[in-house]
Tab-separated table of C-alpha atoms and ligand atoms in Angstrom:
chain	number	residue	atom	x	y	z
A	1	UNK	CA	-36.551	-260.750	102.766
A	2	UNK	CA	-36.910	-260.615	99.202
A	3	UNK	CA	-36.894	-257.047	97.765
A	4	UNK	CA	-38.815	-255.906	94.446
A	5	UNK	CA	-35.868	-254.046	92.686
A	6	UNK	CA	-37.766	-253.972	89.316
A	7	UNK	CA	-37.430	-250.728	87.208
A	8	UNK	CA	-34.553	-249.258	89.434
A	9	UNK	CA	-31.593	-248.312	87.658
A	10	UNK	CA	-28.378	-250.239	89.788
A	11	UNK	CA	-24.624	-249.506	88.856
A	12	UNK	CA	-22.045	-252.418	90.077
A	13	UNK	CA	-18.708	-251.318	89.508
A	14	UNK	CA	-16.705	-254.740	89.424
A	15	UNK	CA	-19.677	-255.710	87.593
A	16	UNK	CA	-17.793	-258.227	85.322
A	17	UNK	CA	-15.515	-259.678	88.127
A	18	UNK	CA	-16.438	-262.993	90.071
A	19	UNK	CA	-18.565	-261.305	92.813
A	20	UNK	CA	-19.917	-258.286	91.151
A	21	UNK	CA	-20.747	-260.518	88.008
A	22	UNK	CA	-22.663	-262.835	90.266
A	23	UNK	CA	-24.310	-259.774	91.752
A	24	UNK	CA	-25.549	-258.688	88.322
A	25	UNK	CA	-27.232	-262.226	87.863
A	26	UNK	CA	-28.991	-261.486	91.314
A	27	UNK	CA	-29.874	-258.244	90.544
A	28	UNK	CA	-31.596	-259.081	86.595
A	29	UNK	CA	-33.271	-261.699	88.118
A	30	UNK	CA	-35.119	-259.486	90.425
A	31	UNK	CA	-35.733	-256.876	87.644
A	32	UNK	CA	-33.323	-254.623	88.004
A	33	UNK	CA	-31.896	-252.569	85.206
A	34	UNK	CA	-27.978	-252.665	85.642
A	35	UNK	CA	-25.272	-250.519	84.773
A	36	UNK	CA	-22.163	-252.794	84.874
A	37	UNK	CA	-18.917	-250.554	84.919
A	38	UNK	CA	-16.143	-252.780	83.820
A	39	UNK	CA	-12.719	-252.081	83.975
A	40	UNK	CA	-11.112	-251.332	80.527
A	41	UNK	CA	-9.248	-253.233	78.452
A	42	UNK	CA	-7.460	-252.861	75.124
A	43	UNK	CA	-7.849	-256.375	74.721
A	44	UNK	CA	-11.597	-256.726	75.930
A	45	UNK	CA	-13.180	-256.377	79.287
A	46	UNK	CA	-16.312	-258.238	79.480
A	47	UNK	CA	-14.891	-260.930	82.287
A	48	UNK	CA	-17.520	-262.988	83.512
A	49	UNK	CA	-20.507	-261.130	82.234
A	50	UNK	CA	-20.000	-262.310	78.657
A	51	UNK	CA	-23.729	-263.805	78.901
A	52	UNK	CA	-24.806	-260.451	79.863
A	53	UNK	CA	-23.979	-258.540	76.950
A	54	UNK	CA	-27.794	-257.810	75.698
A	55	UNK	CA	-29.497	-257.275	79.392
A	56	UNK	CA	-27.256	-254.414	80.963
A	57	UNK	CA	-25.736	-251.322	80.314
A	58	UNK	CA	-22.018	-251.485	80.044
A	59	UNK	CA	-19.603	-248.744	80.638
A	60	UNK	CA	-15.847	-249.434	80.479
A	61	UNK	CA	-13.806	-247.539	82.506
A	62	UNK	CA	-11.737	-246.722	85.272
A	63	UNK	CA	-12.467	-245.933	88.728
A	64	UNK	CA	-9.515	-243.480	89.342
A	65	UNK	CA	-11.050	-241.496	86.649
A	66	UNK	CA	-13.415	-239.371	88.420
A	67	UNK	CA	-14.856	-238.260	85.526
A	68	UNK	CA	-15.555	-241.023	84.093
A	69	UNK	CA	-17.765	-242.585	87.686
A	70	UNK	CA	-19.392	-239.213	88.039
A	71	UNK	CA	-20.687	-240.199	84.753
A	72	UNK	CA	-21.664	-243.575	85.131
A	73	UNK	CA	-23.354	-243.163	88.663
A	74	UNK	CA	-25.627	-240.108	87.094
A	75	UNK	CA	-29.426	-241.315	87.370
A	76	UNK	CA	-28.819	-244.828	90.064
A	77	UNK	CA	-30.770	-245.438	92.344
A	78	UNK	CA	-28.148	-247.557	94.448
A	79	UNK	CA	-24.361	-248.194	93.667
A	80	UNK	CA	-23.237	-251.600	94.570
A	81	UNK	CA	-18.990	-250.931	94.769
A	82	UNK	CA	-17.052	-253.864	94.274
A	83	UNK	CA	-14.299	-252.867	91.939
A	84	UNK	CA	-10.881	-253.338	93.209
A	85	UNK	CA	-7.682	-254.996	93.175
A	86	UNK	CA	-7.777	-258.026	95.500
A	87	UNK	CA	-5.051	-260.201	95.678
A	88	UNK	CA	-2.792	-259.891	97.992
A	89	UNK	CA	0.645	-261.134	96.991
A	90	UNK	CA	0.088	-258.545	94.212
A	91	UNK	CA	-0.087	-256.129	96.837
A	92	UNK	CA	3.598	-256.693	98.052
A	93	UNK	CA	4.602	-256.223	94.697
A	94	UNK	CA	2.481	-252.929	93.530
A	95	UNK	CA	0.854	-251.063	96.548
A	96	UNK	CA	1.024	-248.278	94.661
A	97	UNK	CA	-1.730	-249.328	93.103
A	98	UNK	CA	-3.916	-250.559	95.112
A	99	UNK	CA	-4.037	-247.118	97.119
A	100	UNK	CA	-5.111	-245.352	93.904
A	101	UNK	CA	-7.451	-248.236	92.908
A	102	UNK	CA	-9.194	-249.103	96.455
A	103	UNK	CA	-8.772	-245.706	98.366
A	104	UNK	CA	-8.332	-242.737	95.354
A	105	UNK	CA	-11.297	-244.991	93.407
A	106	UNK	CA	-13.639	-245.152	96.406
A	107	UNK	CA	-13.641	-241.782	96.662
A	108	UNK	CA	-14.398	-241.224	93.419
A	109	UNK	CA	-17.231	-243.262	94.002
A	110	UNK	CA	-18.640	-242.046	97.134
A	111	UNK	CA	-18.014	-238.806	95.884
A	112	UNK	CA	-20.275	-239.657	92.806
A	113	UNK	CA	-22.629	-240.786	94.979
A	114	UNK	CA	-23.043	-237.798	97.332
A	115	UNK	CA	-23.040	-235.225	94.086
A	116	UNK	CA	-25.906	-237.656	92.051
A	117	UNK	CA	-27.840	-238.171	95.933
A	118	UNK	CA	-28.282	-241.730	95.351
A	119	UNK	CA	-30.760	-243.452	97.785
A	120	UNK	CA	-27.954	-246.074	98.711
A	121	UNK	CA	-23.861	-246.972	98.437
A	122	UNK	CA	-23.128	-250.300	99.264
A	123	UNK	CA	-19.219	-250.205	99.903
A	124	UNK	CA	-17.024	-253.816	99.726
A	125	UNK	CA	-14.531	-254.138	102.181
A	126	UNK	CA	-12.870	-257.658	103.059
A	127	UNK	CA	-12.246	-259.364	106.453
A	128	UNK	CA	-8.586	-259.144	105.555
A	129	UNK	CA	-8.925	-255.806	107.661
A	130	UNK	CA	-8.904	-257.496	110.640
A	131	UNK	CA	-5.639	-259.557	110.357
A	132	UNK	CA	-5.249	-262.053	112.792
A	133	UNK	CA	-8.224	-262.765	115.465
A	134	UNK	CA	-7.472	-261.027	118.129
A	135	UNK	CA	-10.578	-262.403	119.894
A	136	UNK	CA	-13.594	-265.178	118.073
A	137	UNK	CA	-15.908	-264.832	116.464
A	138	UNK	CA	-14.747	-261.786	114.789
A	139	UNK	CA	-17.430	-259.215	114.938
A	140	UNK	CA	-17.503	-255.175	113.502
A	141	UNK	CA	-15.845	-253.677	116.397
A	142	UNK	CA	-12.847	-255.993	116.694
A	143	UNK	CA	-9.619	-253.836	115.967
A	144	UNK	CA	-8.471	-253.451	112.681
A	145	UNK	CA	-4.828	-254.532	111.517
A	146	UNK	CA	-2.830	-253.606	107.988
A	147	UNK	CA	-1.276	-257.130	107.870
A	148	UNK	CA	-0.491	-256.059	103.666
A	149	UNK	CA	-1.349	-253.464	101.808
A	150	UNK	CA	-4.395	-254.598	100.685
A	151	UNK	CA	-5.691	-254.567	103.751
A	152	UNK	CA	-4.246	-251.272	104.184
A	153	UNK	CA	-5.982	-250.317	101.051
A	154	UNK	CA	-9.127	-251.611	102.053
A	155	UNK	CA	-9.289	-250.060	105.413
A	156	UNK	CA	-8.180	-247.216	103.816
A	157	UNK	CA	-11.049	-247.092	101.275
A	158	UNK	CA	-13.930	-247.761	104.233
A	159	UNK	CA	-13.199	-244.910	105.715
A	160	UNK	CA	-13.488	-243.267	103.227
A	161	UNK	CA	-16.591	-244.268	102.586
A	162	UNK	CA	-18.106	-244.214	105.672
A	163	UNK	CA	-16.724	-240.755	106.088
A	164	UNK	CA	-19.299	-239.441	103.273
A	165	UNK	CA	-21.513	-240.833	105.752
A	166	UNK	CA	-20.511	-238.664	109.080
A	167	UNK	CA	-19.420	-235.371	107.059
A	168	UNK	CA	-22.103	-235.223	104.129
A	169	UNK	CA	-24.792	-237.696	105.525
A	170	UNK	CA	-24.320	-239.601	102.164
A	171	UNK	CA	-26.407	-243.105	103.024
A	172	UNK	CA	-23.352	-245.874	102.621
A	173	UNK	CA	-23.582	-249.295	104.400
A	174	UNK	CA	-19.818	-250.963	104.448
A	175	UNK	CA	-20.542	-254.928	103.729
A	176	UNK	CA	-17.577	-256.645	104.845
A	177	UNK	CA	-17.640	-260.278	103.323
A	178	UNK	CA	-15.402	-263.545	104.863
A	179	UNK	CA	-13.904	-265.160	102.175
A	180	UNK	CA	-15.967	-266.195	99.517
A	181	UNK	CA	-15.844	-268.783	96.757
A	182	UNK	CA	-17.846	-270.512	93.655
A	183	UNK	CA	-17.842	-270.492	90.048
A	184	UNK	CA	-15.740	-267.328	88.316
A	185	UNK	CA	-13.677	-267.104	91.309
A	186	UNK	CA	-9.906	-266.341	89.942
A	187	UNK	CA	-7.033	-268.343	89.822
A	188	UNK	CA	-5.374	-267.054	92.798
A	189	UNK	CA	-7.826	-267.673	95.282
A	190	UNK	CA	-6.952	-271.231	97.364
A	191	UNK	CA	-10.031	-272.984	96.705
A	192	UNK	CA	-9.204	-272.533	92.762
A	193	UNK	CA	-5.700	-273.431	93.002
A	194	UNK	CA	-6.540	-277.048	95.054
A	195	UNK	CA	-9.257	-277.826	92.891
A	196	UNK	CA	-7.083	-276.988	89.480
A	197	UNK	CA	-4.163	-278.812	90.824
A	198	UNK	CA	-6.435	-281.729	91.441
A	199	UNK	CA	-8.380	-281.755	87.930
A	200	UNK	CA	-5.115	-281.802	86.017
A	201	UNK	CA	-4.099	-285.092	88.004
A	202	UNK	CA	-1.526	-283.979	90.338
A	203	UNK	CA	-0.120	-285.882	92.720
A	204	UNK	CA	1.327	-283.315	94.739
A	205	UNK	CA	-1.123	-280.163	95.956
A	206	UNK	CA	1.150	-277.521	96.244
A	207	UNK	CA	-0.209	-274.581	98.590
A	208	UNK	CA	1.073	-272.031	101.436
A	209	UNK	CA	0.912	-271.912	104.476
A	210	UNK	CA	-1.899	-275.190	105.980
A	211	UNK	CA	-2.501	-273.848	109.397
A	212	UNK	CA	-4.531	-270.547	108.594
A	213	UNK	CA	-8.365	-270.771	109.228
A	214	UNK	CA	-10.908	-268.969	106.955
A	215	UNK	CA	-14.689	-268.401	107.020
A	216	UNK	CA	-16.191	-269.541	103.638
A	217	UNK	CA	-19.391	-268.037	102.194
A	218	UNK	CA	-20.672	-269.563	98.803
A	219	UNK	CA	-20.955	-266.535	96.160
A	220	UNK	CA	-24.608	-266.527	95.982
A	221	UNK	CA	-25.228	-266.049	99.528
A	222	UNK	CA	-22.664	-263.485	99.309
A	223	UNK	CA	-24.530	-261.510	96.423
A	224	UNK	CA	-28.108	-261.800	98.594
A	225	UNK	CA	-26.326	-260.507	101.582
A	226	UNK	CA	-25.500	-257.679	99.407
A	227	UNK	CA	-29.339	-256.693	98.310
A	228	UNK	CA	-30.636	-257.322	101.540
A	229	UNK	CA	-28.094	-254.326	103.327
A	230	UNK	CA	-28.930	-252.304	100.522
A	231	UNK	CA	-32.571	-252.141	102.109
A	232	UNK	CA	-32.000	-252.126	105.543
A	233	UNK	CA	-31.861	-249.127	107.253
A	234	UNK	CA	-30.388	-250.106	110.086
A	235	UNK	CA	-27.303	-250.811	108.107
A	236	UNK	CA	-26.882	-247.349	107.740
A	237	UNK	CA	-23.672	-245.732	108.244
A	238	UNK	CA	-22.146	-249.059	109.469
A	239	UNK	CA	-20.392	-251.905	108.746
A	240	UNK	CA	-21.520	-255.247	108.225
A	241	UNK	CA	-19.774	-259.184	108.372
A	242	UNK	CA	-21.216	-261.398	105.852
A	243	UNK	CA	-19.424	-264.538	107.133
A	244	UNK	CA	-20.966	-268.337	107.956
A	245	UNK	CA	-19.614	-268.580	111.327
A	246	UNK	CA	-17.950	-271.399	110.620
A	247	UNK	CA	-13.777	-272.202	109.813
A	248	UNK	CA	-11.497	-274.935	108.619
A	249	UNK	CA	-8.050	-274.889	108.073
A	250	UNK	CA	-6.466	-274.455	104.540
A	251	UNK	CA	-4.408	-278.211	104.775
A	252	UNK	CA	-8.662	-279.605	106.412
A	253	UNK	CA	-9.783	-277.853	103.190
A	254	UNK	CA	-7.203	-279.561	101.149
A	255	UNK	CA	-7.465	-283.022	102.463
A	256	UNK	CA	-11.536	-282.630	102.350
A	257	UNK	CA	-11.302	-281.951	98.442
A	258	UNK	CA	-8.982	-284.886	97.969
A	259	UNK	CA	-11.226	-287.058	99.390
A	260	UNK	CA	-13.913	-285.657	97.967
A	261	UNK	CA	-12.473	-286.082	94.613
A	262	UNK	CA	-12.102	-290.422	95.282
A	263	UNK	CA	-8.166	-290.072	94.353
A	264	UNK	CA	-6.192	-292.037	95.824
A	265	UNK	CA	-2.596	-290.960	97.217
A	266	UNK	CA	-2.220	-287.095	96.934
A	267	UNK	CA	-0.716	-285.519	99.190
A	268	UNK	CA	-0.350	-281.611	100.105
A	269	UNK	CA	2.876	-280.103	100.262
A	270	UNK	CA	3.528	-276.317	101.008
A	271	UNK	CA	5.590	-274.116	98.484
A	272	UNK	CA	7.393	-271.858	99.972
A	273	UNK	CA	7.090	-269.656	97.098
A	274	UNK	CA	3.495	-269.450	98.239
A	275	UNK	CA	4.015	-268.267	101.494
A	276	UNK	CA	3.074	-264.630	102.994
A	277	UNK	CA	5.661	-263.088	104.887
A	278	UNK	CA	5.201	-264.335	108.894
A	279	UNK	CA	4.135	-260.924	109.741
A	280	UNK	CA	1.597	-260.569	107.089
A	281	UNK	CA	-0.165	-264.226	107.463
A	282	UNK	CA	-3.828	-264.008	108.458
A	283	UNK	CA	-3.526	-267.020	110.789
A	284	UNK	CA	-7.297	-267.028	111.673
A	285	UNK	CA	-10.370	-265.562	110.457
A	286	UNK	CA	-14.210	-266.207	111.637
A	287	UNK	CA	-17.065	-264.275	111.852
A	288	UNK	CA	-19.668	-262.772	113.700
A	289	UNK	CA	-22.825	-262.699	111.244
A	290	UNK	CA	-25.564	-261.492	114.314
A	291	UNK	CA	-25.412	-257.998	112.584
A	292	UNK	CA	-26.330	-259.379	109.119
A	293	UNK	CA	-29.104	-262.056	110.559
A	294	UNK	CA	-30.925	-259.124	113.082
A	295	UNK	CA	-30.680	-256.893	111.366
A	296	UNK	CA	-30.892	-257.586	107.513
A	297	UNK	CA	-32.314	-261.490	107.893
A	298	UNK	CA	-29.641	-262.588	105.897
A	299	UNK	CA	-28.624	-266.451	106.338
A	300	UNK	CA	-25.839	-268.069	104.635
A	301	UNK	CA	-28.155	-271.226	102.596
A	302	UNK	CA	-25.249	-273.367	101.016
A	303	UNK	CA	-23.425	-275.418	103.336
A	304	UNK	CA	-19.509	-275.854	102.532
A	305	UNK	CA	-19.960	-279.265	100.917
A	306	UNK	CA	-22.909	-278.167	98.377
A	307	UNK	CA	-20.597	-275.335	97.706
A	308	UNK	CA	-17.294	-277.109	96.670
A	309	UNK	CA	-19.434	-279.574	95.101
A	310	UNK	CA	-20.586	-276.567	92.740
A	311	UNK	CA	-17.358	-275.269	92.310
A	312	UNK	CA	-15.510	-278.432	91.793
A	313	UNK	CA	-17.877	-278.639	88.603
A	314	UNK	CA	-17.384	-275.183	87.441
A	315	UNK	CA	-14.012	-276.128	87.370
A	316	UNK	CA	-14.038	-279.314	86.002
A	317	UNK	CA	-15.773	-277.540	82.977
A	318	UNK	CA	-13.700	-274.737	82.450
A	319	UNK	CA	-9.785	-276.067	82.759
A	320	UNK	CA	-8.952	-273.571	80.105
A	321	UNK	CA	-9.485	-270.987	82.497
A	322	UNK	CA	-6.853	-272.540	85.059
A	323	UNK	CA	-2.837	-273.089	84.227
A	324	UNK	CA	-2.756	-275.976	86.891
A	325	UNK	CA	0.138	-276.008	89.294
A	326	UNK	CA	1.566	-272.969	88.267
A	327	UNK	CA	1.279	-270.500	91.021
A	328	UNK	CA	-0.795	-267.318	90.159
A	329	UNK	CA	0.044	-264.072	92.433
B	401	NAD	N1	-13.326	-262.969	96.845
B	401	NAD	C1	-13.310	-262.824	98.157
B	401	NAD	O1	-13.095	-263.795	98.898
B	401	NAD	C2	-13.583	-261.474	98.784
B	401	NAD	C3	-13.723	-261.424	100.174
B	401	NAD	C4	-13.963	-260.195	100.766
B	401	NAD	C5	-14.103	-259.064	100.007
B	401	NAD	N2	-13.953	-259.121	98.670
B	401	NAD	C6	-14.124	-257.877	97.912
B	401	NAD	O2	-15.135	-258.086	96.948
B	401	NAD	C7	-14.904	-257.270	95.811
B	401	NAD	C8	-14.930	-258.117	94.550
B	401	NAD	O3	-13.900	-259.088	94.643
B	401	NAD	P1	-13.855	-260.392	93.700
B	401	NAD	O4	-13.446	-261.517	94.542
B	401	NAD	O5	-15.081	-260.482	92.881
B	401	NAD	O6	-12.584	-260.032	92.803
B	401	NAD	P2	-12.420	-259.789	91.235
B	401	NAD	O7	-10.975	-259.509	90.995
B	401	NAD	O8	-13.064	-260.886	90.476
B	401	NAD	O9	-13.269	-258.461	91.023
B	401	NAD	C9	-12.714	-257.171	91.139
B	401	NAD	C10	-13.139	-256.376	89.922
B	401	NAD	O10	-12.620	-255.032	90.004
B	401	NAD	C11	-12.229	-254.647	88.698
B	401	NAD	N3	-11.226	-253.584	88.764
B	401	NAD	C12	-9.944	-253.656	89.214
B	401	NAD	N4	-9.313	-252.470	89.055
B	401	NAD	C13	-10.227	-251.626	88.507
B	401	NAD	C14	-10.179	-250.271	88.099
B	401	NAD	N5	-9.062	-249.536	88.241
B	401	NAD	N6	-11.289	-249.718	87.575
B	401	NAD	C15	-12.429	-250.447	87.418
B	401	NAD	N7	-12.528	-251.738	87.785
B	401	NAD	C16	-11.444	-252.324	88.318
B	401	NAD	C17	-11.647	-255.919	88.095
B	401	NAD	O11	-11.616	-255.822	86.687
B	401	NAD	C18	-12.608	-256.972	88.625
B	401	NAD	O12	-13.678	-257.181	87.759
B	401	NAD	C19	-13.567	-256.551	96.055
B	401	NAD	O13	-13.851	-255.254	96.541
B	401	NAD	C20	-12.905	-257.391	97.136
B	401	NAD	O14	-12.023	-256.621	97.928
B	401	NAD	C21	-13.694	-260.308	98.029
């Protein structure tokens, strides 16, 4: 389903991350006239929407300033909330944080939302909230589990939204992407780190733990999964997967990019620097999409190959952007 969003006035907070930035490219291209609130910083805070600087309306800020999102949100139509602090090693380090960024700034958010009545909040959680399968495929009503505090965070913050929903009737829809990955995705994230390691010519591919299993969803089908839950009513006051439906193991994903890349005699070794603590390992994640393809028509388009392909390039164009081999928390 293709939506006419031309003329409607759209805040994505994130908006200049890898995800929301992507979003933002959706959302122009359908006519959309964006408000991108971007995280501010002394030193510049235009991320990944750099190209963007003429065709949206940019407002730097916070989102643990209250303030500050009661003022951006003023006059949307929908609010599209991505911004948060994702990675999880971090989290170990500085949980602290990531309560007052992901919980206290959702609530600033939804909070925003209910005062301005906007027709729609489309909340971001992560399928980190559900730890380790417990059962396969994964869908909405399988148990949550704080395996870090991000999770913790995260869970924390849906709740939060979707409490505006039960208490004040505010209209939120939780979408709750599998992993995804493509060009402007960080450092950090594994499919980054192999491909870095591997355009700087190293021999060894140094990762954590190989046995995990993830669900991959290419960025783009990610961002239309995203607009088509912001029109569907049904999606109301719930959560939704956006996941393929399919897995492969970190050390397949490895070896597949290896080969991919024709070089000869690399080999993957684990760091145990990398590793998560046993307890806080995600050992296998895989999702249920039937919520997102009855009810929204969403299907993921770009099969795992296409998508590394893609990203391999990105990458291969932009080395400045990666210090290869040396491990980013
Ligand atoms: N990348 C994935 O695989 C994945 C999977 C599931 C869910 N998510 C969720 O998607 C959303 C976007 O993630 P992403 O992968 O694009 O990560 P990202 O780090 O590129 O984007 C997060 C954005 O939030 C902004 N931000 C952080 N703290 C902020 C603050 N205090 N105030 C305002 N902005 C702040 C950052 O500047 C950044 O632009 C997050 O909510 C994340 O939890 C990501």
């Amino acid at each position: 389903m293709t939506t006419d969003w031309t003329d409607r006035t759209v805040l994505v907070t994130g908006a200049e991350g890898f995800i929301g930035s992507t979003l933002v490219d959706l959302l122009r291209e359908r006519g959309a006239r964006v408000r991108a609130f971007v995280h501010y910083k002394p030193y510049g805070d235009k991320g990944n929407l750099a190209h963007r600087m003429d065709d949206v309306e940019l407002i730097a800020g916070d989102v643990r300033d209250p303030g500050r999102v009661m003022d951006a949100v003023a006059g949307c139509d929908t609010v599209f909330h991505l911004a948060a602090l994702i990675g999880i090693p971090y989290s170990y380090d500085s949980p602290g944080a990531y309560v007052q960024t992901n919980v206290t700034g959702t609530e600033n958010v939804a909070e925003a939302c209910r005062r301005h009545a906007v027709r729609r909040l489309v909340h971001t959680s992560t399928s980190e909230v559900y730890g380790t399968a417990r059962t396969v495929p994964i869908g909405e009503d399988h148990p949550l589990q704080p395996q870090s505090p991000y999770s913790a965070s995260k869970i924390g913050a849906d709740m939060m939204a979707l409490s505006h929903w039960h208490a004040f009737e505010l209209p939120v829809t939780v979408v709750r992407p599998f992993n995804t990955y493509g060009p402007r995705q960080s450092a950090r994230a594994v499919i980054p780190t192999i491909l870095a390691q591997l355009h700087a010519g190293a021999r060894q591919i140094k990762l954590g733990s190989l046995t995990p299993t993830r669900d991959f969803t290419y960025v783009t089908d990610t961002a239309r999964g995203f607009l088509a839950l912001a029109e569907c009513d049904r999606a109301l006051g719930e959560v939704v997967n956006l996941g393929t439906g399919r897995e492969i193991a970190v050390g397949e994903l490895a070896r597949k990019l290896i080969e991919a890349s024709g070089r000869d005699g690399v080999e993957v070794v684990v760091d145990p620097a990398r590793l998560r603590p046993s307890g806080s390992e995600v050992e296998r994640l895989l999702s249920d999409n039937g919520r997102a393809r009855e009810w929204a028509g969403w299907r993921p388009e770009v099969p795992l190959e296409e998508g590394l392909k893609r990203t391999s390039e990105w990458i291969a164009d932009h080395p400045h952007l990666f210090a290869a081999g040396r491990y980013q928390v």
